[in-house]
PDB file of C-alpha atoms in Angstrom:
ATOM      1  CA  ASP A   1     251.985   8.320 -61.836  1.00 93.00           C
ATOM      2  CA  ILE A   2     251.722   9.243 -65.623  1.00 95.00           C
ATOM      3  CA  GLN A   3     249.994   6.452 -67.444  1.00 96.00           C
ATOM      4  CA  MET A   4     250.737   6.492 -71.306  1.00 98.00           C
ATOM      5  CA  THR A   5     247.794   5.318 -73.770  1.00 98.00           C
ATOM      6  CA  GLN A   6     248.524   4.502 -77.634  1.00 98.00           C
ATOM      7  CA  SER A   7     245.756   4.091 -79.791  1.00 98.00           C
ATOM      8  CA  PRO A   8     244.702   2.063 -82.063  1.00 98.00           C
ATOM      9  CA  SER A   9     246.752  -1.147 -80.691  1.00 98.00           C
ATOM     10  CA  SER A  10     246.764  -2.362 -83.893  1.00 98.00           C
ATOM     11  CA  LEU A  11     246.314  -1.215 -87.530  1.00 98.00           C
ATOM     12  CA  SER A  12     246.384  -2.632 -91.058  1.00 98.00           C
ATOM     13  CA  ALA A  13     247.132  -0.342 -93.640  1.00 98.00           C
ATOM     14  CA  SER A  14     247.891  -0.947 -97.606  1.00 98.00           C
ATOM     15  CA  ILE A  15     251.710   0.225 -99.035  1.00 98.00           C
ATOM     16  CA  GLY A  16     251.613   3.941 -99.735  1.00 98.00           C
ATOM     17  CA  ASP A  17     249.180   4.713 -97.246  1.00 98.00           C
ATOM     18  CA  ARG A  18     249.348   7.785 -94.516  1.00 98.00           C
ATOM     19  CA  VAL A  19     249.472   5.710 -91.001  1.00 98.00           C
ATOM     20  CA  SER A  20     249.220   7.884 -87.909  1.00 98.00           C
ATOM     21  CA  ILE A  21     249.434   6.507 -84.037  1.00 98.00           C
ATOM     22  CA  THR A  22     248.703   8.425 -81.097  1.00 98.00           C
ATOM     23  CA  CYS A  23     250.288   8.327 -77.636  1.00 98.00           C
ATOM     24  CA  ARG A  24     248.162  10.054 -74.717  1.00 98.00           C
ATOM     25  CA  ALA A  25     249.656  11.081 -71.541  1.00 98.00           C
ATOM     26  CA  SER A  26     247.313  11.386 -68.332  1.00 97.00           C
ATOM     27  CA  GLN A  27     249.222  14.649 -67.422  1.00 97.00           C
ATOM     28  CA  GLY A  28     251.136  17.133 -69.370  1.00 97.00           C
ATOM     29  CA  ILE A  29     254.658  16.119 -70.231  1.00 96.00           C
ATOM     30  CA  SER A  30     255.627  18.869 -72.329  1.00 96.00           C
ATOM     31  CA  ASN A  31     257.901  17.597 -75.418  1.00 96.00           C
ATOM     32  CA  TYR A  32     259.493  14.808 -73.400  1.00 97.00           C
ATOM     33  CA  LEU A  33     258.058  12.060 -75.865  1.00 98.00           C
ATOM     34  CA  ALA A  34     260.293   9.371 -77.560  1.00 98.00           C
ATOM     35  CA  TRP A  35     259.014   7.245 -80.432  1.00 98.00           C
ATOM     36  CA  TYR A  36     260.693   3.483 -80.753  1.00 98.00           C
ATOM     37  CA  GLN A  37     260.026   0.828 -83.630  1.00 98.00           C
ATOM     38  CA  GLN A  38     260.019  -2.812 -82.936  1.00 98.00           C
ATOM     39  CA  LYS A  39     260.448  -5.005 -85.557  1.00 98.00           C
ATOM     40  CA  ALA A  40     259.354  -8.794 -84.771  1.00 97.00           C
ATOM     41  CA  GLY A  41     262.496 -10.659 -82.468  1.00 96.00           C
ATOM     42  CA  ARG A  42     264.482  -7.408 -83.184  1.00 98.00           C
ATOM     43  CA  VAL A  43     265.678  -4.825 -80.556  1.00 98.00           C
ATOM     44  CA  PRO A  44     263.847  -1.760 -80.095  1.00 98.00           C
ATOM     45  CA  LYS A  45     265.003   1.174 -82.036  1.00 98.00           C
ATOM     46  CA  LEU A  46     264.868   4.972 -81.787  1.00 98.00           C
ATOM     47  CA  LEU A  47     262.755   6.611 -84.313  1.00 98.00           C
ATOM     48  CA  ILE A  48     261.963  10.065 -83.017  1.00 98.00           C
ATOM     49  CA  TYR A  49     262.842  11.941 -79.464  1.00 97.00           C
ATOM     50  CA  ALA A  50     261.919  15.375 -77.949  1.00 97.00           C
ATOM     51  CA  ALA A  51     258.574  14.412 -79.930  1.00 97.00           C
ATOM     52  CA  SER A  52     259.410  15.684 -83.312  1.00 98.00           C
ATOM     53  CA  THR A  53     263.036  15.376 -83.754  1.00 98.00           C
ATOM     54  CA  LEU A  54     263.861  12.365 -86.162  1.00 98.00           C
ATOM     55  CA  GLN A  55     266.720  10.298 -85.048  1.00 97.00           C
ATOM     56  CA  SER A  56     269.720  10.282 -87.612  1.00 97.00           C
ATOM     57  CA  GLY A  57     269.300   7.375 -90.152  1.00 97.00           C
ATOM     58  CA  VAL A  58     265.414   7.367 -90.086  1.00 98.00           C
ATOM     59  CA  PRO A  59     263.607   7.832 -93.172  1.00 98.00           C
ATOM     60  CA  SER A  60     261.496  10.813 -93.869  1.00 98.00           C
ATOM     61  CA  ARG A  61     258.493   9.569 -94.284  1.00 98.00           C
ATOM     62  CA  PHE A  62     258.433   9.269 -90.395  1.00 98.00           C
ATOM     63  CA  SER A  63     257.759  12.215 -88.367  1.00 98.00           C
ATOM     64  CA  GLY A  64     256.423  12.875 -85.111  1.00 98.00           C
ATOM     65  CA  SER A  65     254.106  16.105 -83.284  1.00 98.00           C
ATOM     66  CA  GLY A  66     252.246  16.928 -80.339  1.00 98.00           C
ATOM     67  CA  SER A  67     253.036  18.506 -76.809  1.00 98.00           C
ATOM     68  CA  GLY A  68     251.977  18.498 -73.541  1.00 97.00           C
ATOM     69  CA  THR A  69     249.269  15.002 -73.432  1.00 98.00           C
ATOM     70  CA  ASP A  70     248.680  14.437 -76.822  1.00 98.00           C
ATOM     71  CA  PHE A  71     251.268  13.071 -79.706  1.00 98.00           C
ATOM     72  CA  THR A  72     251.394  11.316 -82.752  1.00 98.00           C
ATOM     73  CA  LEU A  73     253.806   9.364 -85.079  1.00 98.00           C
ATOM     74  CA  THR A  74     252.579   9.292 -88.975  1.00 98.00           C
ATOM     75  CA  ILE A  75     254.197   7.319 -91.512  1.00 98.00           C
ATOM     76  CA  SER A  76     253.684   9.294 -94.664  1.00 98.00           C
ATOM     77  CA  SER A  77     253.678   6.527 -97.037  1.00 98.00           C
ATOM     78  CA  LEU A  78     253.775   2.906 -95.113  1.00 98.00           C
ATOM     79  CA  GLN A  79     256.460   0.701 -96.719  1.00 98.00           C
ATOM     80  CA  PRO A  80     256.866  -3.032 -96.307  1.00 98.00           C
ATOM     81  CA  GLU A  81     259.630  -2.752 -93.928  1.00 98.00           C
ATOM     82  CA  ASP A  82     257.447  -0.886 -91.795  1.00 98.00           C
ATOM     83  CA  VAL A  83     255.680  -3.739 -90.467  1.00 98.00           C
ATOM     84  CA  ALA A  84     256.522  -3.250 -86.621  1.00 98.00           C
ATOM     85  CA  THR A  85     255.305  -2.427 -83.259  1.00 98.00           C
ATOM     86  CA  TYR A  86     255.461   1.006 -82.372  1.00 98.00           C
ATOM     87  CA  TYR A  87     256.064   2.455 -78.929  1.00 98.00           C
ATOM     88  CA  CYS A  88     256.016   5.963 -77.290  1.00 98.00           C
ATOM     89  CA  GLN A  89     257.688   6.555 -73.988  1.00 98.00           C
ATOM     90  CA  LYS A  90     257.817   9.548 -71.554  1.00 97.00           C
ATOM     91  CA  CYS A  91     261.051  10.812 -70.880  1.00 95.00           C
ATOM     92  CA  ASN A  92     260.333  13.468 -68.087  1.00 93.00           C
ATOM     93  CA  SER A  93     260.598  11.673 -64.841  1.00 92.00           C
ATOM     94  CA  ALA A  94     260.264   8.539 -63.584  1.00 91.00           C
ATOM     95  CA  PRO A  95     258.919   6.101 -64.068  1.00 95.00           C
ATOM     96  CA  LEU A  96     259.824   6.361 -67.776  1.00 96.00           C
ATOM     97  CA  THR A  97     256.685   4.560 -68.809  1.00 96.00           C
ATOM     98  CA  PHE A  98     256.291   3.352 -72.225  1.00 98.00           C
ATOM     99  CA  GLY A  99     252.678   2.980 -74.088  1.00 98.00           C
ATOM    100  CA  GLY A 100     251.166  -0.131 -75.185  1.00 98.00           C
ATOM    101  CA  GLY A 101     252.503  -0.502 -78.399  1.00 98.00           C
ATOM    102  CA  THR A 102     250.591  -0.210 -81.916  1.00 98.00           C
ATOM    103  CA  LYS A 103     251.475  -3.492 -84.176  1.00 98.00           C
ATOM    104  CA  VAL A 104     251.447  -1.966 -87.768  1.00 98.00           C
ATOM    105  CA  GLU A 105     250.925  -4.540 -90.560  1.00 98.00           C
ATOM    106  CA  ILE A 106     250.330  -4.817 -94.341  1.00 98.00           C
ATOM    107  CA  LYS A 107     246.556  -5.238 -95.768  1.00 96.00           C
TER     108      LYS A 107
ATOM    109  CA  GLU X   1     280.568   1.902 -82.893  1.00 96.00           C
ATOM    110  CA  VAL X   2     278.459   1.772 -79.601  1.00 97.00           C
ATOM    111  CA  HIS X   3     277.874  -1.800 -78.537  1.00 98.00           C
ATOM    112  CA  LEU X   4     275.988  -3.077 -75.532  1.00 98.00           C
ATOM    113  CA  LEU X   5     276.347  -6.753 -74.532  1.00 98.00           C
ATOM    114  CA  GLU X   6     274.265  -7.960 -71.846  1.00 98.00           C
ATOM    115  CA  SER X   7     274.769 -11.067 -69.865  1.00 98.00           C
ATOM    116  CA  GLY X   8     273.836 -12.990 -66.867  1.00 98.00           C
ATOM    117  CA  GLY X   9     270.171 -14.048 -67.881  1.00 98.00           C
ATOM    118  CA  GLY X  10     269.001 -17.630 -67.127  1.00 98.00           C
ATOM    119  CA  LEU X  11     266.606 -20.208 -65.422  1.00 98.00           C
ATOM    120  CA  VAL X  12     266.120 -19.267 -61.850  1.00 98.00           C
ATOM    121  CA  GLN X  13     263.551 -20.268 -59.202  1.00 98.00           C
ATOM    122  CA  PRO X  14     260.740 -18.061 -57.337  1.00 98.00           C
ATOM    123  CA  GLY X  15     262.533 -16.709 -54.593  1.00 98.00           C
ATOM    124  CA  GLY X  16     265.982 -16.581 -56.276  1.00 98.00           C
ATOM    125  CA  SER X  17     268.516 -13.905 -57.054  1.00 98.00           C
ATOM    126  CA  LEU X  18     270.384 -12.968 -60.194  1.00 98.00           C
ATOM    127  CA  ARG X  19     272.745 -10.621 -61.396  1.00 98.00           C
ATOM    128  CA  LEU X  20     272.939  -8.894 -65.223  1.00 98.00           C
ATOM    129  CA  SER X  21     275.630  -7.512 -66.863  1.00 98.00           C
ATOM    130  CA  CYS X  22     275.748  -4.968 -69.824  1.00 98.00           C
ATOM    131  CA  ALA X  23     279.154  -4.385 -71.108  1.00 98.00           C
ATOM    132  CA  ALA X  24     279.599  -1.470 -72.866  1.00 98.00           C
ATOM    133  CA  SER X  25     282.153   0.063 -75.680  1.00 98.00           C
ATOM    134  CA  GLY X  26     282.562   2.670 -78.043  1.00 98.00           C
ATOM    135  CA  PHE X  27     281.768   5.735 -75.771  1.00 98.00           C
ATOM    136  CA  THR X  28     282.780   7.389 -72.829  1.00 98.00           C
ATOM    137  CA  PHE X  29     280.580   5.233 -70.510  1.00 98.00           C
ATOM    138  CA  SER X  30     280.335   7.737 -67.609  1.00 97.00           C
ATOM    139  CA  ASN X  31     279.348  10.355 -69.558  1.00 97.00           C
ATOM    140  CA  HIS X  32     275.585   8.410 -70.196  1.00 97.00           C
ATOM    141  CA  ALA X  33     272.983   7.585 -68.139  1.00 97.00           C
ATOM    142  CA  MET X  34     272.078   4.035 -68.256  1.00 97.00           C
ATOM    143  CA  SER X  35     268.322   1.673 -68.320  1.00 98.00           C
ATOM    144  CA  TRP X  36     267.181  -1.204 -67.872  1.00 98.00           C
ATOM    145  CA  VAL X  37     264.044  -2.534 -70.029  1.00 98.00           C
ATOM    146  CA  ARG X  38     262.251  -5.493 -69.893  1.00 98.00           C
ATOM    147  CA  GLN X  39     259.670  -7.439 -72.165  1.00 98.00           C
ATOM    148  CA  ALA X  40     257.694 -10.054 -71.105  1.00 98.00           C
ATOM    149  CA  PRO X  41     257.148 -12.873 -73.806  1.00 97.00           C
ATOM    150  CA  GLY X  42     254.630 -11.725 -76.498  1.00 96.00           C
ATOM    151  CA  LYS X  43     254.209  -8.243 -74.283  1.00 98.00           C
ATOM    152  CA  GLY X  44     254.914  -5.007 -74.630  1.00 98.00           C
ATOM    153  CA  LEU X  45     258.018  -3.046 -73.329  1.00 98.00           C
ATOM    154  CA  GLU X  46     258.317  -1.873 -69.214  1.00 98.00           C
ATOM    155  CA  TRP X  47     261.058   0.488 -67.850  1.00 98.00           C
ATOM    156  CA  VAL X  48     262.597  -1.132 -64.985  1.00 98.00           C
ATOM    157  CA  SER X  49     265.733   0.905 -63.601  1.00 98.00           C
ATOM    158  CA  GLY X  50     267.555   3.586 -64.273  1.00 97.00           C
ATOM    159  CA  ILE X  51     271.053   5.076 -63.330  1.00 97.00           C
ATOM    160  CA  THR X  52     272.743   8.457 -63.825  1.00 97.00           C
ATOM    161  CA  GLY X  53     276.285   8.705 -65.544  1.00 97.00           C
ATOM    162  CA  SER X  54     277.938   8.950 -62.213  1.00 96.00           C
ATOM    163  CA  GLY X  55     276.112   6.257 -60.216  1.00 97.00           C
ATOM    164  CA  GLY X  56     274.512   8.871 -57.617  1.00 96.00           C
ATOM    165  CA  SER X  57     271.616   8.578 -58.482  1.00 97.00           C
ATOM    166  CA  THR X  58     268.864   5.692 -59.452  1.00 97.00           C
ATOM    167  CA  TYR X  59     265.735   5.231 -60.100  1.00 97.00           C
ATOM    168  CA  TYR X  60     263.118   2.181 -60.226  1.00 97.00           C
ATOM    169  CA  ALA X  61     259.489   1.043 -61.331  1.00 97.00           C
ATOM    170  CA  ASP X  62     257.252   0.161 -58.848  1.00 97.00           C
ATOM    171  CA  SER X  63     257.395  -3.367 -60.112  1.00 98.00           C
ATOM    172  CA  VAL X  64     260.879  -3.886 -58.812  1.00 98.00           C
ATOM    173  CA  LYS X  65     261.436  -1.483 -56.137  1.00 98.00           C
ATOM    174  CA  GLY X  66     262.966  -2.947 -53.157  1.00 98.00           C
ATOM    175  CA  ARG X  67     264.066  -6.217 -54.972  1.00 98.00           C
ATOM    176  CA  PHE X  68     266.309  -5.025 -57.733  1.00 98.00           C
ATOM    177  CA  THR X  69     269.112  -2.626 -57.415  1.00 98.00           C
ATOM    178  CA  ILE X  70     271.105  -0.896 -60.519  1.00 98.00           C
ATOM    179  CA  PHE X  71     274.701   0.137 -60.161  1.00 98.00           C
ATOM    180  CA  ARG X  72     277.373   0.834 -62.642  1.00 98.00           C
ATOM    181  CA  ASP X  73     281.284   0.496 -62.489  1.00 98.00           C
ATOM    182  CA  ASN X  74     282.371   3.321 -64.406  1.00 98.00           C
ATOM    183  CA  SER X  75     286.042   1.858 -64.545  1.00 98.00           C
ATOM    184  CA  LYS X  76     285.045  -1.346 -65.942  1.00 98.00           C
ATOM    185  CA  ASN X  77     282.496   0.117 -68.285  1.00 98.00           C
ATOM    186  CA  THR X  78     279.643  -2.084 -66.825  1.00 98.00           C
ATOM    187  CA  LEU X  79     276.003  -1.843 -65.686  1.00 98.00           C
ATOM    188  CA  TYR X  80     274.534  -3.822 -63.286  1.00 98.00           C
ATOM    189  CA  LEU X  81     271.227  -5.449 -62.340  1.00 98.00           C
ATOM    190  CA  GLN X  82     270.747  -7.224 -59.039  1.00 98.00           C
ATOM    191  CA  MET X  83     267.660  -8.798 -58.848  1.00 98.00           C
ATOM    192  CA  ASN X  84     266.232 -10.532 -55.630  1.00 98.00           C
ATOM    193  CA  SER X  85     263.432 -12.411 -54.530  1.00 98.00           C
ATOM    194  CA  LEU X  86     262.693 -12.835 -57.801  1.00 98.00           C
ATOM    195  CA  ARG X  87     258.816 -13.814 -59.333  1.00 98.00           C
ATOM    196  CA  GLY X  88     257.253 -15.335 -62.398  1.00 98.00           C
ATOM    197  CA  GLU X  89     256.535 -11.889 -63.287  1.00 98.00           C
ATOM    198  CA  ASP X  90     259.668 -10.955 -63.911  1.00 98.00           C
ATOM    199  CA  THR X  91     260.181 -13.525 -66.925  1.00 98.00           C
ATOM    200  CA  ALA X  92     261.260 -11.090 -69.443  1.00 98.00           C
ATOM    201  CA  ALA X  93     263.988 -10.501 -71.865  1.00 98.00           C
ATOM    202  CA  TYR X  94     266.195  -7.634 -70.353  1.00 98.00           C
ATOM    203  CA  TYR X  95     267.775  -4.763 -72.142  1.00 98.00           C
ATOM    204  CA  CYS X  96     270.197  -2.175 -71.237  1.00 98.00           C
ATOM    205  CA  ALA X  97     269.916   1.058 -72.845  1.00 98.00           C
ATOM    206  CA  LYS X  98     272.059   4.488 -73.351  1.00 97.00           C
ATOM    207  CA  ALA X  99     270.884   7.920 -73.142  1.00 96.00           C
ATOM    208  CA  PRO X 100     272.394  10.675 -74.655  1.00 93.00           C
ATOM    209  CA  VAL X 101     273.647  12.104 -71.789  1.00 91.00           C
ATOM    210  CA  ALA X 102     274.539  11.452 -68.080  1.00 91.00           C
ATOM    211  CA  ALA X 103     271.124  12.482 -66.576  1.00 91.00           C
ATOM    212  CA  ILE X 104     268.399  10.469 -66.650  1.00 88.00           C
ATOM    213  CA  PHE X 105     265.344  12.287 -67.454  1.00 89.00           C
ATOM    214  CA  GLY X 106     264.698  14.489 -70.382  1.00 84.00           C
ATOM    215  CA  ASN X 107     266.414  12.296 -72.323  1.00 88.00           C
ATOM    216  CA  TRP X 108     265.551   8.696 -74.523  1.00 95.00           C
ATOM    217  CA  PHE X 109     267.196   5.468 -75.315  1.00 96.00           C
ATOM    218  CA  ASP X 110     270.000   5.164 -78.079  1.00 96.00           C
ATOM    219  CA  PRO X 111     270.778   2.115 -78.759  1.00 97.00           C
ATOM    220  CA  TRP X 112     269.802  -0.972 -76.895  1.00 98.00           C
ATOM    221  CA  GLY X 113     271.832  -3.955 -76.327  1.00 98.00           C
ATOM    222  CA  GLN X 114     270.683  -7.742 -77.801  1.00 98.00           C
ATOM    223  CA  GLY X 115     269.022  -8.269 -74.582  1.00 98.00           C
ATOM    224  CA  THR X 116     269.190 -11.617 -72.194  1.00 98.00           C
ATOM    225  CA  LEU X 117     266.767 -13.650 -70.908  1.00 98.00           C
ATOM    226  CA  VAL X 118     265.412 -14.269 -67.635  1.00 98.00           C
ATOM    227  CA  THR X 119     263.211 -16.853 -66.664  1.00 98.00           C
ATOM    228  CA  VAL X 120     261.730 -17.570 -63.178  1.00 98.00           C
ATOM    229  CA  SER X 121     259.975 -20.790 -63.286  1.00 97.00           C
ATOM    230  CA  SER X 122     260.266 -23.970 -60.556  1.00 96.00           C
TER     231      SER X 122
END
């Protein structure tokens, strides 16, 4: 099975900072990757699909890039409401594996 | 508005069974694949199982294969997860999630239900 590895597992950054989270697949998955945001005690929310397409209603400070095995979620200017855990997920074939998550906090 | 409401969670002894339901509204249910995703307390997300819009194809994580069965009743707009031979490691919040089309693969999950908690303990 294809493994999904996220890094870092946690990060602390200042308001306004540019933040990047990496997701690496153990085999190529083309652009079949989604990103989700889960705030504490809340349900996961879709941010980006097809590696780089922003879900409707998601702030434009979020962006996704990558193809094949290496993907990145970027928050261009970190805001207080972005405190959450972020997960990547491969969508090409079973199992639809999630990455381990990246917890984002404010410094 | 799309709405997914899970039910059926609770406390069950190891080796026991439980059936989860996910009632869907606000969209043409049979046109969309559905999945179950779980999250153990304080842990990350784990995809459990998925089913195509017609119900004709089903898929499982290795951790539940042979013990869990996903199925749907499109006439009732309801998704199910029959869970047998439950283990302590199955303790988690279970979410149902909708895919944008009838196919499972190549697609993402949006939205998710609020989840139902399953606790496996003696």
